CSV table of C-alpha atoms in Angstrom, one decimal:
chain,number,residue,atom,x,y,z
A,1114,MET,CA,-11.1,68.3,73.1
A,1115,LEU,CA,-13.7,70.2,71.0
A,1116,GLY,CA,-16.1,71.6,73.6
A,1117,VAL,CA,-16.0,75.3,74.3
A,1118,ALA,CA,-16.3,76.0,78.0
A,1119,GLY,CA,-19.1,78.5,78.7
A,1120,LEU,CA,-19.4,81.1,81.4
A,1121,ASP,CA,-22.4,81.2,83.7
A,1122,ASP,CA,-21.9,84.9,84.7
A,1123,ARG,CA,-23.0,86.6,81.5
A,1124,LEU,CA,-24.7,89.4,83.5
A,1125,ARG,CA,-21.6,90.0,85.7
A,1126,GLY,CA,-19.5,90.0,82.6
A,1127,TRP,CA,-21.5,92.7,80.9
A,1128,VAL,CA,-21.7,94.8,84.1
A,1129,LEU,CA,-17.9,94.7,84.4
A,1130,THR,CA,-17.6,95.5,80.7
A,1131,ILE,CA,-19.9,98.6,81.1
A,1132,VAL,CA,-18.3,99.8,84.3
A,1133,VAL,CA,-14.7,99.5,83.1
A,1134,GLY,CA,-15.7,100.8,79.7
A,1135,LEU,CA,-17.3,103.9,81.2
A,1136,LEU,CA,-14.2,104.5,83.4
A,1137,GLY,CA,-12.0,104.3,80.3
A,1138,GLY,CA,-14.4,106.6,78.4
A,1139,VAL,CA,-14.2,109.3,81.1
A,1140,LEU,CA,-10.4,109.2,81.1
A,1141,ARG,CA,-10.2,109.2,77.3
A,1142,PHE,CA,-12.7,112.1,76.8
A,1143,ALA,CA,-11.8,114.3,79.7
A,1144,GLY,CA,-10.0,117.5,78.7
A,1145,LEU,CA,-9.9,116.9,75.0
A,1146,ARG,CA,-9.7,120.6,74.3
A,1147,PHE,CA,-6.1,120.8,75.6
A,1148,PRO,CA,-3.4,121.0,74.4
A,1149,THR,CA,-3.4,122.9,71.1
A,1150,ASP,CA,-0.8,125.0,69.3
A,1151,GLN,CA,-2.5,128.4,69.9
A,1152,GLY,CA,-5.8,126.9,68.8
A,1153,THR,CA,-4.4,124.8,66.0
A,1154,PRO,CA,-3.6,121.0,65.9
A,1155,VAL,CA,-0.4,119.6,67.4
A,1156,PHE,CA,2.2,117.3,66.0
A,1157,ASP,CA,0.9,115.0,63.2
A,1158,GLU,CA,-2.6,116.3,63.8
A,1159,LYS,CA,-1.5,119.1,61.4
A,1160,HIS,CA,-1.7,116.6,58.5
A,1161,TYR,CA,-4.9,114.7,59.2
A,1162,VAL,CA,-7.1,117.3,60.9
A,1163,PRO,CA,-7.1,119.8,57.9
A,1164,GLN,CA,-7.5,116.9,55.4
A,1165,ALA,CA,-10.6,115.8,57.3
A,1166,TRP,CA,-12.0,119.3,57.2
A,1167,GLN,CA,-11.3,119.4,53.5
A,1168,MET,CA,-13.4,116.3,53.1
A,1169,LEU,CA,-16.3,118.1,54.6
A,1170,ARG,CA,-15.9,121.0,52.3
A,1171,ASN,CA,-15.1,119.0,49.1
A,1172,GLY,CA,-17.6,116.2,48.9
A,1173,GLY,CA,-15.6,113.7,50.9
A,1174,VAL,CA,-12.2,114.0,49.2
A,1175,GLU,CA,-9.1,116.0,50.2
A,1176,ASP,CA,-8.2,119.0,48.1
A,1177,ASN,CA,-4.8,119.1,49.6
A,1178,PRO,CA,-2.7,121.8,48.0
A,1179,GLY,CA,0.3,119.5,48.1
A,1180,TYR,CA,-0.4,117.6,44.9
A,1181,GLU,CA,-0.6,113.8,45.5
A,1182,LEU,CA,0.7,114.3,49.0
A,1183,VAL,CA,-2.2,112.4,50.6
A,1184,VAL,CA,-0.3,109.5,51.9
A,1185,HIS,CA,-2.9,107.3,53.6
A,1186,PRO,CA,-6.3,105.9,52.6
A,1187,PRO,CA,-9.3,107.9,53.6
A,1188,LEU,CA,-11.2,106.1,56.3
A,1189,GLY,CA,-9.4,107.4,59.4
A,1190,LYS,CA,-9.7,111.0,58.1
A,1191,GLN,CA,-13.4,110.3,57.3
A,1192,LEU,CA,-13.9,109.4,61.0
A,1193,ILE,CA,-12.1,112.5,62.1
A,1194,ALA,CA,-14.3,114.5,59.7
A,1195,LEU,CA,-17.4,113.0,61.3
A,1196,GLY,CA,-16.3,114.5,64.7
A,1197,GLU,CA,-15.6,117.8,63.0
A,1198,TRP,CA,-19.0,117.8,61.4
A,1199,LEU,CA,-20.7,117.2,64.8
A,1200,PHE,CA,-18.6,119.5,67.0
A,1201,GLY,CA,-16.9,121.9,64.6
A,1202,TYR,CA,-13.3,122.7,63.7
A,1203,ASP,CA,-11.8,122.7,67.2
A,1204,ALA,CA,-9.9,120.3,69.4
A,1205,ILE,CA,-13.1,118.6,70.5
A,1206,GLY,CA,-14.2,118.1,66.9
A,1207,TRP,CA,-10.9,116.7,65.6
A,1208,ARG,CA,-10.3,114.4,68.6
A,1209,VAL,CA,-13.7,113.1,69.6
A,1210,ALA,CA,-13.6,110.2,67.1
A,1211,ALA,CA,-10.2,109.1,68.3
A,1212,ALA,CA,-11.5,109.1,71.9
A,1213,ALA,CA,-14.5,107.1,70.9
A,1214,ALA,CA,-12.3,104.6,69.1
A,1215,GLY,CA,-10.0,104.3,72.1
A,1216,THR,CA,-13.0,103.7,74.4
A,1217,LEU,CA,-14.4,101.0,72.0
A,1218,CYS,CA,-10.9,99.3,72.2
A,1219,ILE,CA,-11.3,99.0,76.0
A,1220,VAL,CA,-14.7,97.3,75.6
A,1221,LEU,CA,-13.5,95.0,72.9
A,1222,ILE,CA,-10.4,93.9,74.8
A,1223,ILE,CA,-12.6,93.1,77.9
A,1224,ARG,CA,-14.8,90.8,75.8
A,1225,VAL,CA,-12.1,89.0,73.8
A,1226,THR,CA,-9.9,88.4,76.9
A,1227,ARG,CA,-13.0,87.1,78.8
A,1228,ARG,CA,-13.5,84.7,75.9
A,1229,LEU,CA,-9.9,83.6,75.8
A,1230,THR,CA,-9.6,83.1,79.5
A,1231,ARG,CA,-13.2,82.1,80.3
A,1232,SER,CA,-12.9,84.6,83.2
A,1233,SER,CA,-14.9,87.8,83.6
A,1234,LEU,CA,-12.4,89.0,86.2
A,1235,LEU,CA,-9.4,88.7,83.8
A,1236,GLY,CA,-11.4,90.4,81.1
A,1237,ALA,CA,-12.0,93.4,83.3
A,1238,VAL,CA,-8.3,93.4,84.3
A,1239,ALA,CA,-7.4,93.5,80.6
A,1240,GLY,CA,-9.7,96.6,80.2
A,1241,LEU,CA,-8.1,98.3,83.2
A,1242,VAL,CA,-4.6,97.6,82.0
A,1243,LEU,CA,-5.4,99.0,78.5
A,1244,ILE,CA,-6.9,102.1,80.2
A,1245,CYS,CA,-3.6,102.6,82.0
A,1246,ASP,CA,-1.4,102.2,79.0
A,1247,GLY,CA,0.2,105.6,78.2
A,1248,LEU,CA,0.5,105.0,74.4
A,1249,SER,CA,-3.1,104.0,74.0
A,1250,HIS,CA,-4.2,106.9,76.2
A,1251,VAL,CA,-2.4,109.5,74.2
A,1252,GLN,CA,-3.3,108.1,70.8
A,1253,SER,CA,-7.0,108.1,71.9
A,1254,ARG,CA,-6.8,111.8,72.6
A,1255,ILE,CA,-5.2,113.1,69.4
A,1256,GLY,CA,-6.4,113.5,65.9
A,1257,MET,CA,-4.2,110.9,64.2
A,1258,LEU,CA,-4.9,107.7,62.4
A,1259,ASP,CA,-3.3,105.0,64.5
A,1260,VAL,CA,-6.1,104.5,67.1
A,1261,PHE,CA,-8.5,103.7,64.3
A,1262,ALA,CA,-6.1,101.1,62.9
A,1263,ALA,CA,-5.9,99.6,66.5
A,1264,LEU,CA,-9.7,99.5,66.7
A,1265,PHE,CA,-10.2,97.6,63.5
A,1266,VAL,CA,-7.4,95.2,64.1
A,1267,LEU,CA,-8.6,94.4,67.6
A,1268,ALA,CA,-12.2,94.1,66.4
A,1269,ALA,CA,-11.0,91.7,63.7
A,1270,PHE,CA,-9.2,89.6,66.2
A,1271,THR,CA,-12.3,89.5,68.4
A,1272,THR,CA,-14.5,88.2,65.6
A,1273,LEU,CA,-11.8,85.8,64.5
A,1274,VAL,CA,-11.7,84.3,68.1
A,1275,ARG,CA,-15.5,84.1,68.0
A,1276,ASP,CA,-15.3,82.3,64.7
A,1277,ARG,CA,-12.9,79.7,66.2
A,1278,ASP,CA,-15.4,79.0,69.0
A,1279,ASP,CA,-18.3,78.8,66.5
A,1280,VAL,CA,-16.4,76.3,64.3
A,1281,ARG,CA,-15.7,74.1,67.3
A,1282,GLU,CA,-19.3,74.3,68.5
A,1283,ARG,CA,-20.5,73.2,65.1
A,1284,MET,CA,-17.9,70.4,65.0
A,1285,ALA,CA,-19.1,69.2,68.5
A,1286,VAL,CA,-22.7,69.0,67.1
A,1287,VAL,CA,-21.5,66.9,64.2
A,1288,MET,CA,-19.6,64.6,66.6
A,1289,ALA,CA,-22.7,64.2,68.8
A,1290,GLU,CA,-24.7,63.3,65.7
A,1291,GLY,CA,-22.1,60.7,64.6
A,1292,ARG,CA,-21.5,62.3,61.2
A,1293,VAL,CA,-17.8,62.9,61.5
A,1294,ASP,CA,-16.9,59.7,59.5
A,1295,ASP,CA,-19.4,60.3,56.7
A,1296,THR,CA,-16.4,61.6,54.6
A,1297,PRO,CA,-12.6,61.5,55.3
A,1298,TYR,CA,-12.6,65.3,55.0
A,1299,GLY,CA,-15.1,66.1,57.7
A,1300,PRO,CA,-18.3,68.2,57.4
A,1301,ARG,CA,-19.0,71.4,55.6
A,1302,LEU,CA,-19.4,74.2,58.1
A,1303,GLY,CA,-21.9,76.4,56.2
A,1304,VAL,CA,-21.7,80.2,56.3
A,1305,ARG,CA,-19.3,81.6,58.9
A,1306,TRP,CA,-20.5,85.1,59.5
A,1307,TRP,CA,-17.9,85.8,62.2
A,1308,ARG,CA,-15.2,85.1,59.7
A,1309,PHE,CA,-16.9,87.3,57.1
A,1310,GLY,CA,-17.0,90.1,59.7
A,1311,THR,CA,-13.3,89.6,60.3
A,1312,GLY,CA,-12.7,90.2,56.6
A,1313,VAL,CA,-14.8,93.3,56.6
A,1314,LEU,CA,-12.9,94.7,59.6
A,1315,LEU,CA,-9.5,93.9,58.2
A,1316,GLY,CA,-10.4,95.7,55.0
A,1317,LEU,CA,-11.5,98.7,56.9
A,1318,GLY,CA,-8.2,98.6,58.9
A,1319,CYS,CA,-6.3,98.7,55.6
A,1320,ALA,CA,-8.5,101.7,54.6
A,1321,VAL,CA,-7.0,103.5,57.6
A,1322,LYS,CA,-3.4,102.5,57.0
A,1323,TRP,CA,-1.9,100.0,54.5
A,1324,SER,CA,-0.1,98.3,57.3
A,1325,GLY,CA,-3.4,96.6,58.0
A,1326,ILE,CA,-2.4,94.1,55.3
A,1327,TYR,CA,0.1,92.5,57.7
A,1328,TRP,CA,-2.9,91.4,59.9
A,1329,VAL,CA,-4.8,90.2,56.8
A,1330,VAL,CA,-2.0,87.7,56.1
A,1331,ALA,CA,-1.4,86.8,59.7
A,1332,PHE,CA,-5.1,86.2,60.6
A,1333,ALA,CA,-5.7,84.2,57.4
A,1334,ALA,CA,-2.8,81.8,58.4
A,1335,LEU,CA,-4.1,81.7,61.9
A,1336,THR,CA,-7.7,80.7,61.0
A,1337,ILE,CA,-6.4,78.0,58.6
A,1338,LEU,CA,-4.4,76.4,61.5
A,1339,TRP,CA,-7.4,76.7,63.8
A,1340,ASP,CA,-9.6,75.0,61.2
A,1341,VAL,CA,-7.1,72.1,60.9
A,1342,MET,CA,-6.9,71.7,64.7
A,1343,ALA,CA,-10.7,71.7,65.0
A,1344,ARG,CA,-11.0,68.9,62.3
A,1345,ARG,CA,-8.2,67.0,64.0
A,1346,ALA,CA,-9.8,67.3,67.4
A,1347,ALA,CA,-13.1,66.1,65.9
A,1348,GLY,CA,-11.4,62.9,64.7
A,1349,VAL,CA,-11.5,63.8,60.9
A,1350,ARG,CA,-9.3,61.3,59.1
A,1351,ARG,CA,-7.7,63.8,56.8
A,1352,PRO,CA,-7.8,67.2,58.6
A,1353,TRP,CA,-5.4,69.0,56.4
A,1354,ALA,CA,-7.0,67.8,53.2
A,1355,GLY,CA,-10.4,68.5,54.7
A,1356,THR,CA,-9.4,72.1,55.5
A,1357,VAL,CA,-8.2,72.6,51.9
A,1358,ARG,CA,-11.4,71.0,50.4
A,1359,ARG,CA,-14.0,72.4,52.8
A,1360,ASP,CA,-12.5,75.7,54.2
A,1361,LEU,CA,-9.9,77.1,51.8
A,1362,LEU,CA,-12.1,78.6,49.1
A,1363,PRO,CA,-14.7,80.1,51.6
A,1364,GLY,CA,-11.7,81.4,53.5
A,1365,VAL,CA,-10.2,83.1,50.4
A,1366,TRP,CA,-13.5,84.8,49.9
A,1367,ALA,CA,-13.8,85.9,53.5
A,1368,LEU,CA,-10.2,86.9,54.1
A,1369,ALA,CA,-9.0,88.0,50.7
A,1370,VAL,CA,-11.9,89.2,48.5
A,1371,VAL,CA,-14.0,90.7,51.2
A,1372,PRO,CA,-11.2,92.8,52.7
A,1373,VAL,CA,-10.5,94.2,49.2
A,1374,LEU,CA,-14.2,95.1,48.7
A,1375,ALA,CA,-14.3,96.7,52.2
A,1376,TYR,CA,-11.1,98.6,51.4
A,1377,LEU,CA,-12.5,99.9,48.1
A,1378,SER,CA,-15.8,101.0,49.8
A,1379,ALA,CA,-13.8,103.5,51.9
A,1380,TRP,CA,-13.0,105.3,48.6
A,1381,TRP,CA,-16.6,106.0,47.8
A,1382,ALA,CA,-16.0,109.8,47.7
A,1383,TRP,CA,-13.0,109.5,45.5
A,1384,PHE,CA,-14.9,107.3,43.0
A,1385,GLY,CA,-17.8,109.7,43.1
A,1386,SER,CA,-15.9,112.9,42.5
A,1387,GLU,CA,-15.0,114.2,39.1
A,1388,THR,CA,-12.2,116.3,40.6
A,1389,SER,CA,-10.4,113.9,42.9
A,1390,VAL,CA,-6.7,113.6,42.2
A,1391,ASP,CA,-5.9,111.1,39.4
A,1392,ARG,CA,-9.6,110.1,39.2
A,1393,HIS,CA,-9.4,110.0,35.4
A,1394,ALA,CA,-5.8,108.9,35.0
A,1395,VAL,CA,-6.8,106.1,32.5
A,1396,GLY,CA,-6.5,107.5,29.0
A,1397,ILE,CA,-4.3,110.4,30.2
A,1398,MET,CA,-1.4,109.1,32.4
A,1399,VAL,CA,-2.3,105.4,31.9
A,1400,GLY,CA,-3.1,103.7,28.6
A,1401,SER,CA,-6.6,102.5,28.1
A,1402,GLY,CA,-5.5,99.2,26.6
A,1403,GLY,CA,-3.3,96.4,27.8
A,1404,PRO,CA,-3.9,93.2,29.6
A,1405,PHE,CA,-5.8,94.9,32.4
A,1406,SER,CA,-8.2,96.8,30.2
A,1407,PHE,CA,-11.0,94.6,31.5
A,1408,VAL,CA,-10.6,96.3,35.0
A,1409,PRO,CA,-12.9,99.3,35.4
A,1410,ASP,CA,-11.2,102.6,34.6
A,1411,ALA,CA,-11.9,104.0,38.0
A,1412,VAL,CA,-10.2,101.0,39.7
A,1413,ARG,CA,-7.2,101.3,37.4
A,1414,SER,CA,-7.0,105.0,38.2
A,1415,LEU,CA,-7.0,104.3,41.9
A,1416,TRP,CA,-4.2,101.8,41.3
A,1417,TYR,CA,-2.2,104.5,39.5
A,1418,TYR,CA,-2.9,107.0,42.3
A,1419,SER,CA,-1.9,104.4,44.9
A,1420,GLY,CA,1.4,103.9,43.1
A,1421,HIS,CA,2.3,107.5,43.9
A,1422,VAL,CA,1.4,107.0,47.5
A,1423,LEU,CA,3.6,103.9,47.6
A,1424,ALA,CA,6.5,105.8,46.0
A,1425,PHE,CA,6.2,108.4,48.8
A,1426,HIS,CA,6.4,105.7,51.5
A,1427,GLU,CA,9.3,103.9,49.8
A,1428,GLY,CA,11.3,107.1,49.6
A,1429,LEU,CA,10.6,108.0,53.3
A,1430,ASP,CA,14.1,107.2,54.4
A,1431,THR,CA,16.0,108.6,57.3
A,1432,PRO,CA,18.3,111.3,56.0
A,1433,PRO,CA,22.0,110.4,56.7
A,1434,GLY,CA,23.2,112.3,59.7
A,1435,ASN,CA,19.9,114.2,60.1
A,1436,PRO,CA,17.2,111.8,61.6
A,1437,HIS,CA,13.9,113.0,62.9
A,1438,PRO,CA,14.4,114.0,66.5
A,1439,TRP,CA,11.8,111.5,67.7
A,1440,GLU,CA,12.4,108.7,65.2
A,1441,SER,CA,13.0,105.2,66.6
A,1442,LYS,CA,13.8,101.7,65.3
A,1443,PRO,CA,11.7,98.7,66.0
A,1444,TRP,CA,14.1,97.0,68.4
A,1445,THR,CA,13.4,99.8,70.8
A,1446,TRP,CA,9.6,99.4,70.6
A,1447,PRO,CA,8.8,96.3,72.8
A,1448,MET,CA,9.9,98.1,75.9
A,1449,GLY,CA,9.1,101.6,74.7
A,1450,LEU,CA,12.6,102.9,75.0
A,1451,ARG,CA,12.2,105.8,72.7
A,1452,PRO,CA,8.9,107.7,73.3
A,1453,MET,CA,7.8,110.8,71.4
A,1454,LEU,CA,7.2,114.4,72.5
A,1455,TYR,CA,3.9,115.5,70.9
A,1456,TYR,CA,3.7,118.9,72.6
A,1457,TYR,CA,5.9,121.1,74.8
A,1458,ALA,CA,5.5,124.6,76.3
A,1459,GLY,CA,7.4,126.2,79.1
A,1460,GLY,CA,8.5,129.5,80.6
A,1461,SER,CA,6.2,132.4,80.4
A,1462,ASP,CA,3.8,130.5,78.1
A,1463,VAL,CA,2.7,128.2,81.0
A,1464,SER,CA,1.4,129.0,84.5
A,1465,GLY,CA,-0.4,127.1,87.2
A,1466,CYS,CA,2.4,125.0,88.7
A,1467,GLY,CA,3.1,127.3,91.6
A,1468,THR,CA,6.4,128.6,90.3
A,1469,GLY,CA,7.5,130.9,87.5
A,1470,ASP,CA,9.1,128.1,85.5
A,1471,CYS,CA,6.3,125.7,84.5
A,1472,VAL,CA,6.2,123.0,81.9
A,1473,SER,CA,3.3,121.6,79.9
A,1474,ALA,CA,4.1,118.5,77.8
A,1475,VAL,CA,2.4,115.6,76.1
A,1476,MET,CA,4.6,112.6,75.7
A,1477,LEU,CA,3.7,109.4,73.9
A,1478,VAL,CA,5.2,106.8,76.3
A,1479,GLY,CA,4.1,103.3,77.2
A,1480,THR,CA,3.5,102.7,80.9
A,1481,PRO,CA,6.8,101.0,82.0
A,1482,ALA,CA,5.1,98.6,84.4
A,1483,LEU,CA,3.3,97.2,81.4
A,1484,TRP,CA,6.0,97.6,78.7
A,1485,TRP,CA,9.2,96.8,80.5
A,1486,PRO,CA,8.2,93.2,81.3
A,1487,ALA,CA,7.2,92.7,77.7
A,1488,PRO,CA,10.2,90.5,76.7
A,1489,LEU,CA,9.4,88.1,79.6
A,1490,VAL,CA,5.7,88.0,78.6
A,1491,LEU,CA,6.5,87.3,75.0
A,1492,GLY,CA,9.1,84.8,76.0
A,1493,TRP,CA,6.6,83.0,78.2
A,1494,ALA,CA,4.1,83.1,75.3
A,1495,LEU,CA,6.6,81.5,73.0
A,1496,TRP,CA,7.4,78.8,75.5
A,1497,ARG,CA,3.8,78.0,76.1
A,1498,THR,CA,3.1,77.9,72.4
A,1499,CYS,CA,6.0,75.5,71.7
A,1500,THR,CA,5.7,73.2,74.7
A,1501,ARG,CA,2.0,73.2,75.5
A,1502,PHE,CA,0.6,74.2,72.1
A,1503,ASP,CA,-1.5,76.8,73.8
A,1504,TRP,CA,-3.5,78.4,71.0
A,1505,ARG,CA,-4.2,81.5,73.1
A,1506,TYR,CA,-0.6,82.5,73.4
A,1507,ALA,CA,0.0,81.6,69.7
A,1508,ALA,CA,-2.8,84.0,68.8
A,1509,VAL,CA,-1.2,86.7,70.8
A,1510,LEU,CA,2.2,86.1,69.2
A,1511,VAL,CA,0.7,86.2,65.7
A,1512,GLY,CA,-1.2,89.4,66.4
A,1513,TYR,CA,1.9,91.0,68.0
A,1514,GLY,CA,4.3,89.8,65.4
A,1515,ALA,CA,2.1,91.0,62.5
A,1516,GLY,CA,2.4,94.6,63.7
A,1517,PHE,CA,6.1,94.4,64.8
A,1518,LEU,CA,8.2,92.1,62.7
A,1519,PRO,CA,7.5,93.6,59.2
A,1520,TRP,CA,9.2,96.8,60.1
A,1521,PHE,CA,12.6,95.1,60.2
A,1522,LEU,CA,12.4,94.6,56.5
A,1523,ASN,CA,13.5,98.1,55.7
A,1524,LEU,CA,15.4,99.7,58.6
A,1525,ASN,CA,16.4,102.7,56.5
A,1526,ARG,CA,12.8,103.9,56.6
A,1527,GLN,CA,11.6,106.6,59.0
A,1528,MET,CA,9.8,104.8,61.8
A,1529,TYR,CA,8.0,106.0,65.0
A,1530,PHE,CA,6.8,104.5,68.3
A,1531,PHE,CA,3.2,105.3,67.5
A,1532,TYR,CA,3.3,102.4,64.9
A,1533,MET,CA,2.9,100.2,68.0
A,1534,ALA,CA,-0.7,101.4,68.7
A,1535,PRO,CA,-2.4,98.4,67.0
A,1536,VAL,CA,0.1,96.0,68.8
A,1537,VAL,CA,-0.7,97.2,72.3
A,1538,PRO,CA,-3.9,95.1,72.7
A,1539,PHE,CA,-1.9,92.0,72.1
A,1540,LEU,CA,0.7,93.0,74.7
A,1541,VAL,CA,-2.1,93.6,77.1
A,1542,ILE,CA,-3.8,90.2,76.4
A,1543,GLY,CA,-0.5,88.4,76.7
A,1544,THR,CA,0.2,90.1,80.0
A,1545,VAL,CA,-3.3,89.2,81.3
A,1546,LEU,CA,-2.8,85.6,80.2
A,1547,VAL,CA,0.4,85.5,82.3
A,1548,MET,CA,-1.5,87.0,85.2
A,1549,GLY,CA,-4.1,84.2,84.8
A,1550,GLU,CA,-1.3,81.7,85.2
A,1551,ILE,CA,0.0,83.4,88.3
A,1552,LEU,CA,-3.5,83.6,89.7
A,1553,GLY,CA,-3.9,79.8,89.3
A,1554,ARG,CA,-6.9,77.6,88.6
A,1555,ALA,CA,-10.2,78.1,90.5
A,1556,ARG,CA,-9.8,74.6,92.0
A,1557,ALA,CA,-6.2,75.3,93.2
A,1558,HIS,CA,-5.4,75.2,97.0
A,1559,PRO,CA,-6.8,78.4,98.7
A,1560,GLU,CA,-3.3,79.4,99.8
A,1561,ARG,CA,-2.0,79.1,96.2
A,1562,ARG,CA,-4.9,81.2,94.9
A,1563,GLN,CA,-4.4,83.9,97.6
A,1564,THR,CA,-0.7,84.1,96.8
A,1565,GLY,CA,-1.5,84.4,93.1
A,1566,LEU,CA,-4.1,87.0,93.7
A,1567,LEU,CA,-1.7,89.1,95.8
A,1568,VAL,CA,1.0,89.0,93.1
A,1569,VAL,CA,-1.6,89.9,90.4
A,1570,ALA,CA,-3.1,92.7,92.5
A,1571,LEU,CA,0.4,94.1,93.1
A,1572,TRP,CA,1.2,94.0,89.4
A,1573,VAL,CA,-2.0,95.7,88.4
A,1574,GLY,CA,-1.6,98.2,91.2
A,1575,LEU,CA,1.9,99.0,89.9
A,1576,ILE,CA,0.5,99.6,86.4
A,1577,VAL,CA,-2.2,101.9,87.7
A,1578,ALA,CA,0.2,103.8,90.0
A,1579,ASN,CA,2.7,104.1,87.1
A,1580,PHE,CA,-0.1,105.5,84.9
A,1581,ALA,CA,-1.1,108.0,87.6
A,1582,TRP,CA,2.5,109.2,87.9
A,1583,LEU,CA,2.7,109.7,84.2
A,1584,TRP,CA,-0.6,111.4,84.0
A,1585,PRO,CA,0.8,115.0,83.8
A,1586,VAL,CA,3.0,114.3,80.8
A,1587,LEU,CA,0.2,112.3,79.1
A,1588,ASN,CA,-2.2,115.1,79.3
A,1589,GLY,CA,-0.2,118.4,79.3
A,1590,VAL,CA,-0.8,119.2,82.9
A,1591,SER,CA,1.2,122.2,84.2
A,1592,ILE,CA,4.1,120.9,86.3
A,1593,THR,CA,7.4,122.3,87.6
A,1594,GLN,CA,10.7,121.9,85.9
A,1595,GLN,CA,11.8,119.5,88.7
A,1596,HIS,CA,8.7,117.4,88.2
A,1597,TRP,CA,9.2,117.3,84.4
A,1598,GLN,CA,12.8,116.1,84.9
A,1599,ALA,CA,11.6,113.4,87.3
A,1600,GLU,CA,9.2,112.1,84.6
A,1601,LEU,CA,12.0,111.5,82.2
A,1602,TRP,CA,13.2,108.2,83.6
A,1603,LEU,CA,15.7,107.2,80.9
A,1604,PRO,CA,18.2,109.1,78.9
A,1605,SER,CA,16.5,107.9,75.7
A,1606,TRP,CA,13.3,109.6,76.9
A,1607,ARG,CA,14.9,113.0,76.4
C-alpha cells in the first residue's frame, strides 16, 4: 500500500515537541559551568576546546603546536568556537554548542519517531527517553565532537524518512492519475529536496568525524531499497530496473557528490589561509604533475594533509599490556558495560555532601533501563524485519549497525564508549517502536490497551527513575563515598 497515513493532531504534536524539547534543554544547559579542572577543560575537552579557541585567533584554522596532530575535520571545533566567541573562553563558552546540539537531537527524535509511528504520544516518549539517556546527557554537556556527529546523523535520518514519505505520496498521485503503466520503469519523480538535504547533512556529519561515511553508505543503500519498494507497491512492472534508470543517477548526485561538496565546505578556512598546515603541499611534498594534475592544487593538498590524519588513526592501536584505563571494545557497547570516567575529585578537594569524605564525578554511562534491554530490542527488530518486512525496524537496524558494526573491522584499535553517541537515537527509536507494539493498536480492546499502557508507563518510569538515580554521577554533584560506591553497579564500571 502506497498511501502515507497522516496525523490530524499537528497542533498537539508541536505542543508536545516544544514542551519536551524545553524540558530537555533545561536539563542539558543547567550547570554547564561545572565541572572543570581548576578552570580548564576536562577529559578530551583538552584537545578540542583549545583548538576551537585557536580557530578564533587564527582566521578559522588551528595553529596547533603539535604539527599535523589535528586529527578530525574542522566542523565540530568550529561549532565549539562559535560558543566561545559568544560567551568567552570558559566552561559555558566551550560547552554551549554541545548543549544546543543535544537539545536539537531531542526535538528531531520526537519528530522522526512521530512520523515513523504516526503517534504524537510515542514521539514525545522518544524525546523523554533520549533526555533520560546518560550517555546523551553527558555528551551534550561537554566540549567534545560526538554530540555534533549525533546531531547530523539524526537530522540526515529524519530527512531521509521524510523523503521516503514524499516519494510514496508522489507515486500515489501517479497511480490516481493512471500514469503508472505509461512506461515499464515507472514515473520520474522530479527534484527530491529532502534527499538533497540528507546528502548535505551527511557531508556535514563527515566534516565532524570521518566515521560519518558509514552512514553515507548505509543511508544510500536504504534509500535505494525504499525506492524499489515504492515502485513495486505502485505496480511498476520493472521496479528494480526503474529504480536504476530513474533514481540511481540523481541518488548518486544527492548521496555521493553533495556530501563531498558539503564536507569540503567545512574546510573554508583551511582553503582560505596561506599558513594552514600543508595548504601548499603540491609542488613541495607532492608533485605537481601526474594523472591527478587536473585536480585543483588546494584539493590535492587537502588530500595529502588528510593522509597524515589517516595515518594517525591507523596507528592508534592499543599498546600491548598497557591499554587506556577507560578503553572498551564494541561487544561491550550495546549494553554499556564499560562506561568512562570523565572527571573525578575527592577528599579535601570536594565539600557539600555532609561528611569530610566527598566525591564529585562525571561518568559517561548509558541509563541501564534503556541500554540493558538493547539485545532484546535489536533481536525483536531483526525478527520483525525478517518476518513482517517492517521497514521501520529495518531503518533502525541500518542506522544502528552503521555506527556499530564497522568497529569490528580493526579490534586492535583504541576504542571508547563515546563512539556510540550517534547510535543512541536509533536505540531509542527501536525501543519506542517496541513500546508501541506493547501499547497496541488504537482499535484494540480497552483492556488490552490499558494493560499495554501500564507496561509502557512502568518501562518509561523505570528509565526516568534510573536517570534520576544516576544524576549525581552524570553532573558531578557532591556525594558521599558510600553513595559513589552505590552508583557503581557492575565491576566493569570501576
